[in-house]
Coordinates of C-alpha atoms in Angstrom, one line a residue:
D1 CA 0.0 0.0 0.0
A2 CA 2.8 2.4 0.9
D3 CA 4.8 1.5 -2.3
I4 CA 2.0 2.3 -4.7
P5 CA 1.3 6.1 -5.1
I6 CA -2.3 7.3 -4.7
G7 CA -2.4 8.5 -8.3
V8 CA -1.5 5.2 -10.0
G9 CA -4.1 3.9 -12.4
E10 CA -6.1 0.9 -11.2
R11 CA -4.4 1.1 -7.8
D12 CA -7.2 -0.6 -5.9
R13 CA -7.2 -3.5 -8.4
I14 CA -3.4 -4.0 -8.0
L15 CA -3.8 -4.0 -4.2
R16 CA -6.7 -6.4 -4.3
G17 CA -4.7 -8.8 -6.5
L18 CA -1.7 -8.7 -4.2
A19 CA -4.0 -9.3 -1.2
D20 CA -5.6 -12.3 -2.8
L21 CA -2.1 -13.7 -3.5
D22 CA -1.0 -13.1 0.1
T23 CA -4.1 -14.8 1.6
G24 CA -4.3 -17.6 -0.9
A25 CA -7.8 -16.5 -2.1
A26 CA -9.0 -18.2 -5.3
T27 CA -8.4 -16.0 -8.3
S28 CA -7.4 -16.4 -11.9
V29 CA -3.8 -16.8 -13.0
E30 CA -4.2 -14.0 -15.4
E31 CA -5.4 -11.6 -12.7
T32 CA -2.5 -12.6 -10.4
F33 CA 0.1 -12.1 -13.1
W34 CA -1.4 -8.8 -14.0
A35 CA -1.3 -7.5 -10.4
L36 CA 2.3 -8.7 -9.8
R37 CA 3.5 -7.2 -13.1
R38 CA 1.8 -3.8 -12.5
F39 CA 3.3 -3.8 -9.0
I40 CA 6.8 -4.4 -10.4
E41 CA 6.3 -1.7 -13.0
V42 CA 5.2 0.8 -10.3
L43 CA 8.3 0.0 -8.2
A44 CA 10.5 0.6 -11.3
A45 CA 8.8 3.9 -12.1
E46 CA 11.1 5.8 -9.6
R47 CA 14.3 3.9 -10.4
A48 CA 15.6 0.9 -12.3
L49 CA 14.5 -2.4 -10.6
T50 CA 16.3 -5.8 -10.6
V51 CA 14.2 -8.9 -10.0
V52 CA 16.3 -11.9 -9.0
V53 CA 15.0 -15.5 -9.2
D54 CA 17.4 -17.8 -7.4
D55 CA 17.5 -21.6 -7.9
A56 CA 15.2 -21.3 -10.8
Q57 CA 15.7 -25.0 -11.6
W58 CA 13.5 -25.9 -8.6
A59 CA 10.7 -23.3 -9.3
D60 CA 7.2 -24.4 -9.8
P61 CA 6.2 -24.1 -13.6
L62 CA 3.8 -21.3 -12.7
L63 CA 6.6 -19.2 -11.4
L64 CA 8.6 -19.7 -14.6
D65 CA 5.5 -18.8 -16.6
F66 CA 5.4 -15.6 -14.6
V67 CA 9.0 -14.8 -15.5
D68 CA 8.0 -15.3 -19.2
H69 CA 5.1 -13.0 -18.7
L70 CA 7.3 -10.3 -17.2
V71 CA 9.8 -10.3 -20.0
E72 CA 7.1 -10.3 -22.6
W73 CA 4.8 -7.6 -21.2
V74 CA 7.0 -5.1 -19.2
R75 CA 7.6 -2.4 -21.8
D76 CA 8.0 1.1 -20.4
A77 CA 9.7 0.4 -17.1
P78 CA 13.4 -0.3 -16.5
V79 CA 13.3 -3.8 -15.1
L80 CA 16.2 -6.3 -15.3
I81 CA 15.3 -10.0 -14.6
V82 CA 18.2 -12.2 -13.4
A83 CA 17.4 -16.0 -13.2
L84 CA 20.1 -18.1 -11.5
A85 CA 19.9 -21.8 -12.2
R86 CA 21.8 -25.0 -12.4
P87 CA 22.2 -26.7 -15.8
E88 CA 19.0 -28.8 -15.2
I89 CA 17.0 -25.7 -16.1
R90 CA 17.4 -26.7 -19.8
D91 CA 15.1 -29.7 -19.1
T92 CA 12.1 -27.4 -18.2
R93 CA 13.0 -24.1 -19.8
A94 CA 15.6 -24.5 -22.5
D95 CA 14.6 -21.1 -23.9
F96 CA 16.1 -19.5 -20.8
L97 CA 19.5 -20.4 -22.1
T98 CA 19.0 -19.3 -25.6
V99 CA 20.1 -15.7 -26.3
G100 CA 17.7 -13.9 -28.6
G101 CA 14.1 -13.0 -28.3
W102 CA 13.4 -12.2 -24.6
V103 CA 16.8 -13.4 -23.4
T104 CA 19.5 -10.6 -23.5
D105 CA 22.3 -12.7 -22.2
A106 CA 23.1 -16.2 -20.8
I107 CA 26.2 -16.4 -18.7
R108 CA 27.6 -19.9 -18.0
L109 CA 29.7 -20.0 -14.9
G110 CA 32.7 -22.2 -14.5
G111 CA 34.4 -23.3 -11.3
L112 CA 36.5 -21.0 -9.1
G113 CA 40.1 -20.6 -10.0
P114 CA 42.9 -21.6 -7.7
E115 CA 43.2 -18.1 -6.1
A116 CA 39.5 -17.7 -5.5
T117 CA 39.3 -21.3 -4.1
A118 CA 42.1 -20.5 -1.7
T119 CA 40.4 -17.4 -0.5
L120 CA 37.0 -19.1 0.0
A121 CA 38.6 -22.1 1.8
A122 CA 40.4 -19.7 4.2
H123 CA 37.2 -17.7 4.9
V124 CA 35.4 -20.9 5.8
V125 CA 37.5 -21.1 9.0
G126 CA 38.1 -17.4 9.4
A127 CA 41.7 -17.6 8.5
D128 CA 43.9 -15.4 6.3
R129 CA 45.4 -18.5 4.6
L130 CA 45.5 -22.2 4.9
P131 CA 48.5 -24.6 4.4
D132 CA 49.9 -24.4 0.8
E133 CA 49.9 -28.2 0.5
L134 CA 46.1 -28.3 1.1
L135 CA 45.5 -25.4 -1.2
G136 CA 47.4 -27.2 -3.9
R137 CA 44.9 -30.0 -3.8
L138 CA 41.6 -28.1 -3.5
P139 CA 41.1 -26.9 -7.1
A140 CA 41.5 -30.3 -8.7
S141 CA 39.6 -32.1 -5.8
T142 CA 36.6 -29.9 -5.9
G143 CA 36.4 -28.7 -9.4
G144 CA 36.1 -25.1 -8.2
N145 CA 32.6 -25.9 -6.8
P146 CA 32.2 -23.4 -4.0
F147 CA 29.8 -25.6 -2.0
F148 CA 32.2 -28.5 -2.4
V149 CA 35.1 -26.3 -1.1
R150 CA 33.1 -25.2 2.0
E151 CA 32.0 -28.7 2.8
L152 CA 35.4 -30.3 2.3
V153 CA 37.2 -27.8 4.5
G154 CA 34.5 -28.2 7.2
M155 CA 34.9 -32.0 7.0
L156 CA 38.7 -31.7 7.5
V157 CA 38.2 -29.5 10.6
H158 CA 35.5 -31.8 12.0
D159 CA 37.8 -34.9 11.5
G160 CA 40.8 -33.2 13.1
V161 CA 42.8 -33.2 9.9
L162 CA 43.0 -29.4 9.8
V163 CA 43.7 -27.8 13.2
A164 CA 44.2 -24.3 14.4
E165 CA 47.4 -23.4 16.3
S166 CA 48.9 -20.1 17.5
E167 CA 50.9 -19.7 14.3
G168 CA 48.0 -20.6 12.0
W169 CA 46.2 -23.7 10.6
R170 CA 48.1 -26.9 9.9
L171 CA 47.4 -30.4 8.6
T172 CA 47.9 -33.3 11.0
I173 CA 48.5 -35.7 8.1
D174 CA 50.2 -35.5 4.7
A175 CA 48.1 -33.8 2.1
D176 CA 48.4 -36.7 -0.2
A177 CA 46.8 -38.9 2.4
I178 CA 43.6 -36.9 2.6
A179 CA 40.8 -39.0 1.2
V180 CA 38.7 -36.7 -0.8
P181 CA 35.2 -38.1 -1.8
P182 CA 34.8 -38.1 -5.6
T183 CA 31.7 -35.9 -5.6
I184 CA 30.0 -33.4 -3.3
Q185 CA 27.2 -35.9 -3.0
A186 CA 29.6 -38.5 -1.7
L187 CA 31.1 -36.0 0.8
L188 CA 27.6 -35.1 2.1
A189 CA 26.6 -38.7 2.4
S190 CA 29.7 -39.4 4.4
R191 CA 29.0 -36.4 6.6
L192 CA 25.4 -37.6 7.3
E193 CA 26.6 -41.1 8.0
R194 CA 28.7 -39.8 10.9
M195 CA 25.8 -37.9 12.6
N196 CA 23.9 -39.2 15.5
T197 CA 20.9 -41.3 14.7
G198 CA 18.3 -38.9 16.0
D199 CA 19.5 -35.8 14.2
R200 CA 20.0 -37.8 10.9
R201 CA 16.4 -39.1 11.2
V202 CA 15.0 -35.5 11.5
L203 CA 17.0 -34.5 8.5
E204 CA 15.7 -37.5 6.5
V205 CA 12.0 -36.9 7.5
A206 CA 12.4 -33.2 6.5
S207 CA 13.8 -34.2 3.1
V208 CA 10.5 -36.0 2.4
I209 CA 8.5 -32.8 3.1
G210 CA 10.5 -30.6 0.9
T211 CA 13.2 -27.9 0.8
D212 CA 11.2 -25.9 3.3
F213 CA 9.5 -27.5 6.3
S214 CA 8.1 -26.8 9.8
P215 CA 9.1 -28.6 13.0
A216 CA 5.4 -29.6 13.5
A217 CA 5.4 -31.3 10.0
V218 CA 8.5 -33.2 10.8
S219 CA 7.2 -34.3 14.1
A220 CA 3.9 -35.5 12.6
A221 CA 5.4 -37.2 9.5
G222 CA 8.1 -39.0 11.4
G223 CA 6.4 -39.7 14.7
V224 CA 9.2 -37.7 16.5
D225 CA 8.7 -35.8 19.7
A226 CA 8.3 -32.1 18.9
A227 CA 10.8 -31.0 21.5
A228 CA 13.3 -33.5 20.1
V229 CA 12.8 -32.1 16.6
R230 CA 13.4 -28.5 17.8
S231 CA 16.6 -29.6 19.6
A232 CA 17.8 -31.5 16.6
L233 CA 17.2 -28.6 14.3
D234 CA 19.3 -26.3 16.5
R235 CA 22.2 -28.8 16.4
L236 CA 21.8 -29.1 12.6
R237 CA 21.9 -25.4 12.2
R238 CA 25.1 -25.1 14.1
I239 CA 26.8 -27.4 11.6
E240 CA 25.1 -25.6 8.7
L241 CA 22.9 -28.3 7.4
V242 CA 19.6 -26.5 7.9
Q243 CA 18.7 -22.9 8.7
P244 CA 15.6 -20.8 9.6
S245 CA 14.0 -19.3 6.5
G246 CA 12.9 -16.2 8.3
A247 CA 9.2 -17.0 7.5
Y248 CA 6.6 -18.1 10.0
L249 CA 3.4 -20.2 9.9
G250 CA 1.5 -18.7 12.7
D251 CA 3.9 -19.0 15.6
E252 CA 5.8 -21.8 13.9
P253 CA 9.1 -21.0 12.2
I254 CA 9.8 -22.4 8.8
W255 CA 13.1 -24.0 8.3
R256 CA 15.0 -24.9 5.1
F257 CA 17.9 -27.0 4.0
H258 CA 21.2 -25.0 3.8
H259 CA 21.6 -26.3 0.3
V260 CA 19.3 -28.4 -1.9
L261 CA 22.0 -31.0 -2.4
I262 CA 21.8 -31.8 1.4
R263 CA 18.1 -32.5 1.0
D264 CA 18.8 -34.7 -2.1
V265 CA 21.4 -36.8 -0.2
A266 CA 19.2 -37.2 2.9
Y267 CA 16.3 -38.3 0.7
R268 CA 18.4 -40.8 -1.2
R269 CA 19.4 -42.5 2.1
L270 CA 15.8 -43.6 2.7
L271 CA 14.6 -47.0 1.6
K272 CA 11.7 -46.9 -0.8
S273 CA 9.5 -48.5 1.8
D274 CA 10.4 -45.8 4.3
R275 CA 9.8 -43.1 1.7
A276 CA 6.4 -44.5 1.0
G277 CA 5.4 -44.5 4.6
L278 CA 6.7 -41.0 5.3
H279 CA 5.0 -39.5 2.2
E280 CA 1.7 -41.1 3.3
Q281 CA 2.0 -40.0 6.9
F282 CA 2.7 -36.4 5.8
A283 CA -0.3 -36.5 3.5
D284 CA -2.4 -37.8 6.4
W285 CA -1.3 -34.8 8.5
V286 CA -2.1 -32.3 5.7
D287 CA -5.5 -33.8 5.1
A288 CA -6.2 -33.7 8.9
G289 CA -5.7 -29.9 8.8
G290 CA -2.0 -29.7 9.6
A291 CA -0.7 -26.2 9.1
S292 CA 1.5 -26.8 6.0
G293 CA 1.3 -23.3 4.6
A294 CA 0.3 -24.6 1.2
V295 CA -2.0 -22.4 -0.8
D296 CA -3.6 -25.6 -2.0
P297 CA -3.4 -28.3 0.6
E298 CA -5.4 -30.8 -1.5
Q299 CA -2.7 -30.6 -4.2
L300 CA 0.1 -31.0 -1.6
A301 CA -1.5 -34.0 0.0
A302 CA -2.3 -35.5 -3.4
R303 CA 1.3 -35.1 -4.5
H304 CA 2.7 -36.9 -1.5
T305 CA 0.0 -39.6 -1.7
E306 CA 1.0 -40.2 -5.4
A307 CA 4.7 -40.5 -4.3
A308 CA 3.7 -43.1 -1.7
H309 CA 1.7 -45.0 -4.3
G310 CA 4.6 -45.0 -6.7
Y311 CA 7.1 -46.4 -4.3
R312 CA 4.7 -49.1 -3.2
C313 CA 4.3 -50.1 -6.8
D314 CA 8.1 -50.1 -7.3
L315 CA 8.3 -52.6 -4.4
G316 CA 5.6 -54.8 -5.9
H317 CA 2.9 -54.0 -3.2
N318 CA 0.0 -54.2 -5.6
D319 CA -2.6 -54.6 -2.9
A320 CA -5.8 -52.9 -1.9
H321 CA -3.9 -50.2 0.2
T322 CA -1.8 -49.2 -2.9
S323 CA -5.0 -49.0 -5.0
A324 CA -6.6 -46.8 -2.3
L325 CA -3.6 -44.5 -2.4
A326 CA -4.0 -44.1 -6.1
L327 CA -7.7 -43.2 -5.8
R328 CA -7.1 -40.9 -2.9
S329 CA -4.4 -39.0 -4.9
A330 CA -6.6 -38.7 -8.0
Q331 CA -9.5 -37.3 -5.8
G332 CA -7.1 -34.8 -4.2
Y333 CA -5.9 -33.6 -7.6
L334 CA -9.5 -33.3 -8.8
A335 CA -10.5 -31.3 -5.8
A336 CA -7.5 -29.0 -6.3
A337 CA -8.3 -28.6 -10.0
R338 CA -12.0 -27.7 -9.2

């Protein structure tokens, strides 16, 4: 309300569209897109505006449709749209990578060079510089992947291979003897394997819910005591596996994985039978009125019920319960569509 000047044309319509989006009120996609686009144009009327969409490869198709809508329809306002994505974006929006038409430029980022890798590695532990023999290995071992660099240095400190002394940091073993996992996924899997069982279980249950999750959802889906979940999340935050998102669902804070790869690795640890059970339990909780924060809880429950059905089919459990899950999922999607 404060951002839109009184004299702006169709001001009430813009505010009404934004309010409907905020409350989850049913409205047309076209009206929502129009209100958001006009709001962005109003913000850009005073000075150039940059809109950043991070991790676009994980975006819902509707959000990517809105990005397309912006670049096609914003005409008289200085708006720059920057979409950051991993290479998988080409599977859903190959045109985002094709210069021409609406795309002004596509910048493909390589890995960090040796100097930048050394700087980042030192900053991870708050040092000016790390031992040269370690820095000599990092570029080739990590491929210049910043997340890999951070996690590898953290692992070395945790394992006592890299230690702080009065004169600076030193290695306790020869650099050539350091066993570097071949991929960042392998490193994360090794890190999760060394965690205590309770904390690892909270992480695994959260991975079934999604990249963002609430403690109440984890407690309900995994059958874990709510106080134990909160304690585990605090410990997981200290080792930078999860973090508060800053958003709240009522009085309940929303948490998220520190990096989407952490969620991927935690999810892959689960047996298909365990995944099926957890997806179904989370869907039960949503259907029972659990505060999931979803604009469309029917669709959310249907998606998780469908996942439970799929894993049971993979395991050969073609019984009445599996058939009931299929019907329940279809009914949920139908309710959401209506």
